[in-house]
């Protein structure tokens, strides 16, 4: 079992910044991937960014150049630095973690989930 707890959400004006954190605990494999996902009311969940144990990252097109995913292995914490926020970034942000064999594509959304932290961006 892996427990994930997000924090750092809040309300900010357009153009502002927030940093989300996701603290992980429990049994974790040495090979894994983690990711941030978001869901706005009435919309489907969408992937924002992922990172694996080697530090390889992926980003959704709509956040490239604005958001940065990072991890602190010593603290078992995942981060999402969000800059130049837009009203359309308003959503519940959740982190996810999945163990990985190292072969094929790692899908953090196939593993464990946190409860989320709300981000609201006003114009």
mmCIF file of N, CA and C in Angstrom, residues 26-110:
data_model
loop_
_atom_site.group_PDB
_atom_site.id
_atom_site.type_symbol
_atom_site.label_atom_id
_atom_site.label_comp_id
_atom_site.label_asym_id
_atom_site.label_seq_id
_atom_site.Cartn_x
_atom_site.Cartn_y
_atom_site.Cartn_z
ATOM 1 N N UNK A 26 4.623 4.498 2.804
ATOM 2 C CA UNK A 26 4.239 3.111 2.620
ATOM 3 C C UNK A 26 5.306 2.359 1.846
ATOM 4 N N UNK A 27 4.946 1.197 1.345
ATOM 5 C CA UNK A 27 5.904 0.369 0.621
ATOM 6 C C UNK A 27 6.001 0.849 -0.818
ATOM 7 N N UNK A 28 7.179 1.185 -1.252
ATOM 8 C CA UNK A 28 7.366 1.658 -2.614
ATOM 9 C C UNK A 28 8.505 0.926 -3.295
ATOM 10 N N UNK A 29 8.282 0.555 -4.528
ATOM 11 C CA UNK A 29 9.325 -0.102 -5.300
ATOM 12 C C UNK A 29 10.419 0.902 -5.658
ATOM 13 N N UNK A 30 11.561 0.380 -6.005
ATOM 14 C CA UNK A 30 12.640 1.272 -6.429
ATOM 15 C C UNK A 30 12.429 1.783 -7.843
ATOM 16 N N UNK A 31 11.666 1.053 -8.642
ATOM 17 C CA UNK A 31 11.314 1.533 -9.976
ATOM 18 C C UNK A 31 9.826 1.881 -9.969
ATOM 19 N N UNK A 32 9.530 3.097 -10.362
ATOM 20 C CA UNK A 32 8.163 3.599 -10.236
ATOM 21 C C UNK A 32 7.988 4.805 -11.141
ATOM 22 N N UNK A 33 6.766 5.266 -11.222
ATOM 23 C CA UNK A 33 6.489 6.555 -11.828
ATOM 24 C C UNK A 33 5.433 7.256 -10.982
ATOM 25 N N UNK A 34 5.446 8.563 -11.037
ATOM 26 C CA UNK A 34 4.453 9.364 -10.338
ATOM 27 C C UNK A 34 3.939 10.417 -11.301
ATOM 28 N N UNK A 35 2.770 10.907 -11.013
ATOM 29 C CA UNK A 35 2.219 11.906 -11.919
ATOM 30 C C UNK A 35 1.195 12.797 -11.251
ATOM 31 N N UNK A 36 0.939 13.912 -11.895
ATOM 32 C CA UNK A 36 -0.121 14.825 -11.492
ATOM 33 C C UNK A 36 -1.233 14.785 -12.539
ATOM 34 N N UNK A 37 -2.446 14.745 -12.035
ATOM 35 C CA UNK A 37 -3.627 14.726 -12.885
ATOM 36 C C UNK A 37 -4.584 15.794 -12.367
ATOM 37 N N UNK A 38 -5.492 16.222 -13.210
ATOM 38 C CA UNK A 38 -6.449 17.218 -12.761
ATOM 39 C C UNK A 38 -7.817 16.947 -13.380
ATOM 40 N N UNK A 39 -8.821 17.438 -12.672
ATOM 41 C CA UNK A 39 -10.183 17.306 -13.173
ATOM 42 C C UNK A 39 -10.982 18.524 -12.750
ATOM 43 N N UNK A 40 -11.548 19.187 -13.730
ATOM 44 C CA UNK A 40 -12.414 20.334 -13.483
ATOM 45 C C UNK A 40 -13.857 19.864 -13.487
ATOM 46 N N UNK A 41 -14.745 20.581 -12.823
ATOM 47 C CA UNK A 41 -16.158 20.180 -12.799
ATOM 48 C C UNK A 41 -16.715 20.038 -14.203
ATOM 49 N N UNK A 42 -17.374 18.918 -14.441
ATOM 50 C CA UNK A 42 -17.994 18.689 -15.734
ATOM 51 C C UNK A 42 -17.051 18.259 -16.834
ATOM 52 N N UNK A 43 -15.779 18.084 -16.485
ATOM 53 C CA UNK A 43 -14.790 17.680 -17.488
ATOM 54 C C UNK A 43 -14.142 16.365 -17.095
ATOM 55 N N UNK A 44 -13.553 15.718 -18.085
ATOM 56 C CA UNK A 44 -12.858 14.466 -17.808
ATOM 57 C C UNK A 44 -11.491 14.746 -17.186
ATOM 58 N N UNK A 45 -11.008 13.766 -16.460
ATOM 59 C CA UNK A 45 -9.680 13.865 -15.874
ATOM 60 C C UNK A 45 -8.622 13.912 -16.978
ATOM 61 N N UNK A 46 -7.600 14.719 -16.764
ATOM 62 C CA UNK A 46 -6.528 14.791 -17.746
ATOM 63 C C UNK A 46 -5.168 14.741 -17.051
ATOM 64 N N UNK A 47 -4.229 14.125 -17.719
ATOM 65 C CA UNK A 47 -2.876 14.051 -17.193
ATOM 66 C C UNK A 47 -2.169 15.377 -17.360
ATOM 67 N N UNK A 48 -1.389 15.750 -16.370
ATOM 68 C CA UNK A 48 -0.658 17.012 -16.402
ATOM 69 C C UNK A 48 0.830 16.768 -16.632
ATOM 70 N N UNK A 49 1.427 15.921 -15.815
ATOM 71 C CA UNK A 49 2.860 15.647 -15.929
ATOM 72 C C UNK A 49 3.185 14.358 -15.206
ATOM 73 N N UNK A 50 4.235 13.688 -15.642
ATOM 74 C CA UNK A 50 4.699 12.480 -14.975
ATOM 75 C C UNK A 50 6.214 12.522 -14.828
ATOM 76 N N UNK A 51 6.700 11.708 -13.901
ATOM 77 C CA UNK A 51 8.136 11.559 -13.691
ATOM 78 C C UNK A 51 8.393 10.143 -13.224
ATOM 79 N N UNK A 52 9.517 9.549 -13.648
ATOM 80 C CA UNK A 52 9.824 8.204 -13.173
ATOM 81 C C UNK A 52 11.049 8.231 -12.262
ATOM 82 N N UNK A 53 11.441 7.052 -11.787
ATOM 83 C CA UNK A 53 12.528 6.994 -10.811
ATOM 84 C C UNK A 53 13.861 7.440 -11.404
ATOM 85 N N UNK A 54 13.944 7.473 -12.731
ATOM 86 C CA UNK A 54 15.168 7.956 -13.378
ATOM 87 C C UNK A 54 15.137 9.457 -13.636
ATOM 88 N N UNK A 55 14.022 10.089 -13.280
ATOM 89 C CA UNK A 55 13.914 11.523 -13.500
ATOM 90 C C UNK A 55 13.395 11.912 -14.867
ATOM 91 N N UNK A 56 12.975 10.928 -15.651
ATOM 92 C CA UNK A 56 12.407 11.235 -16.960
ATOM 93 C C UNK A 56 11.020 11.841 -16.776
ATOM 94 N N UNK A 57 10.737 12.879 -17.504
ATOM 95 C CA UNK A 57 9.472 13.600 -17.327
ATOM 96 C C UNK A 57 8.679 13.666 -18.624
ATOM 97 N N UNK A 58 7.380 13.788 -18.474
ATOM 98 C CA UNK A 58 6.498 14.069 -19.602
ATOM 99 C C UNK A 58 5.539 15.170 -19.164
ATOM 100 N N UNK A 59 5.097 15.955 -20.122
ATOM 101 C CA UNK A 59 4.172 17.047 -19.836
ATOM 102 C C UNK A 59 3.062 17.076 -20.880
ATOM 103 N N UNK A 60 1.884 17.459 -20.426
ATOM 104 C CA UNK A 60 0.800 17.733 -21.357
ATOM 105 C C UNK A 60 1.139 19.022 -22.099
ATOM 106 N N UNK A 61 0.710 19.089 -23.337
ATOM 107 C CA UNK A 61 1.026 20.264 -24.147
ATOM 108 C C UNK A 61 0.547 21.560 -23.496
ATOM 109 N N UNK A 62 -0.586 21.487 -22.831
ATOM 110 C CA UNK A 62 -1.175 22.714 -22.314
ATOM 111 C C UNK A 62 -0.441 23.266 -21.083
ATOM 112 N N UNK A 63 0.566 22.543 -20.562
ATOM 113 C CA UNK A 63 1.332 23.064 -19.423
ATOM 114 C C UNK A 63 2.813 23.221 -19.731
ATOM 115 N N UNK A 64 3.224 22.788 -20.906
ATOM 116 C CA UNK A 64 4.639 22.886 -21.256
ATOM 117 C C UNK A 64 5.104 24.341 -21.188
ATOM 118 N N UNK A 65 6.246 24.519 -20.539
ATOM 119 C CA UNK A 65 6.792 25.860 -20.397
ATOM 120 C C UNK A 65 6.241 26.629 -19.211
ATOM 121 N N UNK A 66 5.202 26.110 -18.573
ATOM 122 C CA UNK A 66 4.607 26.776 -17.408
ATOM 123 C C UNK A 66 4.734 25.952 -16.133
ATOM 124 N N UNK A 67 4.579 24.652 -16.233
ATOM 125 C CA UNK A 67 4.616 23.765 -15.074
ATOM 126 C C UNK A 67 5.896 22.947 -15.091
ATOM 127 N N UNK A 68 6.379 22.613 -13.901
ATOM 128 C CA UNK A 68 7.551 21.760 -13.764
ATOM 129 C C UNK A 68 7.289 20.703 -12.699
ATOM 130 N N UNK A 69 7.498 19.440 -13.065
ATOM 131 C CA UNK A 69 7.358 18.348 -12.109
ATOM 132 C C UNK A 69 8.739 17.983 -11.586
ATOM 133 N N UNK A 70 8.815 17.694 -10.301
ATOM 134 C CA UNK A 70 10.096 17.337 -9.693
ATOM 135 C C UNK A 70 9.841 16.433 -8.501
ATOM 136 N N UNK A 71 10.891 15.761 -8.059
ATOM 137 C CA UNK A 71 10.747 14.885 -6.900
ATOM 138 C C UNK A 71 11.952 15.023 -5.993
ATOM 139 N N UNK A 72 11.706 14.846 -4.720
ATOM 140 C CA UNK A 72 12.765 14.814 -3.716
ATOM 141 C C UNK A 72 12.742 13.413 -3.136
ATOM 142 N N UNK A 73 13.671 12.578 -3.576
ATOM 143 C CA UNK A 73 13.662 11.180 -3.157
ATOM 144 C C UNK A 73 13.919 11.034 -1.656
ATOM 145 N N UNK A 74 14.711 11.926 -1.115
ATOM 146 C CA UNK A 74 15.011 11.843 0.317
ATOM 147 C C UNK A 74 13.759 12.076 1.156
ATOM 148 N N UNK A 75 12.866 12.903 0.640
ATOM 149 C CA UNK A 75 11.637 13.225 1.361
ATOM 150 C C UNK A 75 10.433 12.449 0.843
ATOM 151 N N UNK A 76 10.646 11.612 -0.174
ATOM 152 C CA UNK A 76 9.530 10.886 -0.795
ATOM 153 C C UNK A 76 8.402 11.839 -1.156
ATOM 154 N N UNK A 77 8.769 12.941 -1.772
ATOM 155 C CA UNK A 77 7.785 13.966 -2.089
ATOM 156 C C UNK A 77 7.878 14.352 -3.558
ATOM 157 N N UNK A 78 6.710 14.476 -4.140
ATOM 158 C CA UNK A 78 6.572 14.911 -5.522
ATOM 159 C C UNK A 78 6.084 16.356 -5.520
ATOM 160 N N UNK A 79 6.566 17.140 -6.467
ATOM 161 C CA UNK A 79 6.170 18.541 -6.547
ATOM 162 C C UNK A 79 5.633 18.880 -7.945
ATOM 163 N N UNK A 80 4.833 19.907 -7.988
ATOM 164 C CA UNK A 80 4.417 20.489 -9.263
ATOM 165 C C UNK A 80 4.481 22.006 -9.105
ATOM 166 N N UNK A 81 5.489 22.597 -9.726
ATOM 167 C CA UNK A 81 5.601 24.051 -9.728
ATOM 168 C C UNK A 81 4.772 24.578 -10.886
ATOM 169 N N UNK A 82 3.805 25.420 -10.561
ATOM 170 C CA UNK A 82 2.893 25.937 -11.584
ATOM 171 C C UNK A 82 3.071 27.446 -11.675
ATOM 172 N N UNK A 83 3.533 27.893 -12.829
ATOM 173 C CA UNK A 83 3.732 29.324 -13.072
ATOM 174 C C UNK A 83 2.797 29.803 -14.167
ATOM 175 N N UNK A 84 2.623 31.101 -14.233
ATOM 176 C CA UNK A 84 1.766 31.726 -15.266
ATOM 177 C C UNK A 84 0.422 30.998 -15.347
ATOM 178 N N UNK A 85 -0.188 30.860 -14.200
ATOM 179 C CA UNK A 85 -1.458 30.144 -14.131
ATOM 180 C C UNK A 85 -2.555 30.867 -14.892
ATOM 181 N N UNK A 86 -3.460 30.074 -15.453
ATOM 182 C CA UNK A 86 -4.585 30.592 -16.229
ATOM 183 C C UNK A 86 -5.890 30.136 -15.582
ATOM 184 N N UNK A 87 -6.969 30.842 -15.809
ATOM 185 C CA UNK A 87 -8.258 30.396 -15.250
ATOM 186 C C UNK A 87 -8.605 28.966 -15.659
ATOM 187 N N UNK A 88 -8.211 28.565 -16.851
ATOM 188 C CA UNK A 88 -8.509 27.200 -17.298
ATOM 189 C C UNK A 88 -7.691 26.136 -16.574
ATOM 190 N N UNK A 89 -6.741 26.551 -15.750
ATOM 191 C CA UNK A 89 -6.011 25.595 -14.913
ATOM 192 C C UNK A 89 -6.789 25.247 -13.640
ATOM 193 N N UNK A 90 -7.895 25.911 -13.416
ATOM 194 C CA UNK A 90 -8.719 25.638 -12.242
ATOM 195 C C UNK A 90 -9.218 24.203 -12.269
ATOM 196 N N UNK A 91 -8.927 23.459 -11.211
ATOM 197 C CA UNK A 91 -9.297 22.040 -11.149
ATOM 198 C C UNK A 91 -8.871 21.467 -9.806
ATOM 199 N N UNK A 92 -9.324 20.250 -9.556
ATOM 200 C CA UNK A 92 -8.795 19.455 -8.445
ATOM 201 C C UNK A 92 -7.572 18.714 -8.980
ATOM 202 N N UNK A 93 -6.462 18.895 -8.321
ATOM 203 C CA UNK A 93 -5.219 18.251 -8.726
ATOM 204 C C UNK A 93 -4.922 17.082 -7.794
ATOM 205 N N UNK A 94 -4.637 15.942 -8.404
ATOM 206 C CA UNK A 94 -4.340 14.742 -7.633
ATOM 207 C C UNK A 94 -3.025 14.133 -8.111
ATOM 208 N N UNK A 95 -2.308 13.529 -7.185
ATOM 209 C CA UNK A 95 -1.101 12.825 -7.587
ATOM 210 C C UNK A 95 -1.368 11.319 -7.557
ATOM 211 N N UNK A 96 -0.581 10.607 -8.315
ATOM 212 C CA UNK A 96 -0.713 9.161 -8.403
ATOM 213 C C UNK A 96 0.674 8.539 -8.462
ATOM 214 N N UNK A 97 0.739 7.288 -7.992
ATOM 215 C CA UNK A 97 2.019 6.560 -7.941
ATOM 216 C C UNK A 97 1.792 5.129 -8.388
ATOM 217 N N UNK A 98 2.731 4.604 -9.170
ATOM 218 C CA UNK A 98 2.637 3.204 -9.569
ATOM 219 C C UNK A 98 4.016 2.584 -9.613
ATOM 220 N N UNK A 99 4.111 1.346 -9.134
ATOM 221 C CA UNK A 99 5.327 0.572 -9.309
ATOM 222 C C UNK A 99 5.457 0.179 -10.766
ATOM 223 N N UNK A 100 6.662 -0.110 -11.183
ATOM 224 C CA UNK A 100 6.930 -0.327 -12.606
ATOM 225 C C UNK A 100 8.018 -1.369 -12.764
ATOM 226 N N UNK A 101 7.822 -2.289 -13.730
ATOM 227 C CA UNK A 101 8.826 -3.321 -13.980
ATOM 228 C C UNK A 101 10.031 -2.763 -14.724
ATOM 229 N N UNK A 102 9.867 -1.562 -15.295
ATOM 230 C CA UNK A 102 10.950 -1.003 -16.086
ATOM 231 C C UNK A 102 10.804 -1.288 -17.569
ATOM 232 N N UNK A 103 9.808 -2.080 -17.915
ATOM 233 C CA UNK A 103 9.559 -2.427 -19.313
ATOM 234 C C UNK A 103 8.250 -1.787 -19.730
ATOM 235 N N UNK A 104 8.248 -1.209 -20.937
ATOM 236 C CA UNK A 104 7.018 -0.609 -21.422
ATOM 237 C C UNK A 104 6.773 0.753 -20.808
ATOM 238 N N UNK A 105 5.542 1.198 -20.887
ATOM 239 C CA UNK A 105 5.167 2.522 -20.398
ATOM 240 C C UNK A 105 4.663 2.424 -18.967
ATOM 241 N N UNK A 106 5.169 3.278 -18.121
ATOM 242 C CA UNK A 106 4.704 3.340 -16.739
ATOM 243 C C UNK A 106 3.469 4.228 -16.674
ATOM 244 N N UNK A 107 2.429 3.777 -16.021
ATOM 245 C CA UNK A 107 1.176 4.512 -15.920
ATOM 246 C C UNK A 107 0.866 4.768 -14.444
ATOM 247 N N UNK A 108 1.182 5.947 -13.939
ATOM 248 C CA UNK A 108 0.911 6.203 -12.523
ATOM 249 C C UNK A 108 -0.573 6.141 -12.197
ATOM 250 N N UNK A 109 -1.426 6.441 -13.186
ATOM 251 C CA UNK A 109 -2.863 6.406 -12.929
ATOM 252 C C UNK A 109 -3.382 4.985 -12.757
ATOM 253 N N UNK A 110 -2.560 3.996 -12.973
ATOM 254 C CA UNK A 110 -2.939 2.601 -12.742
ATOM 255 C C UNK A 110 -2.599 2.158 -11.314
#
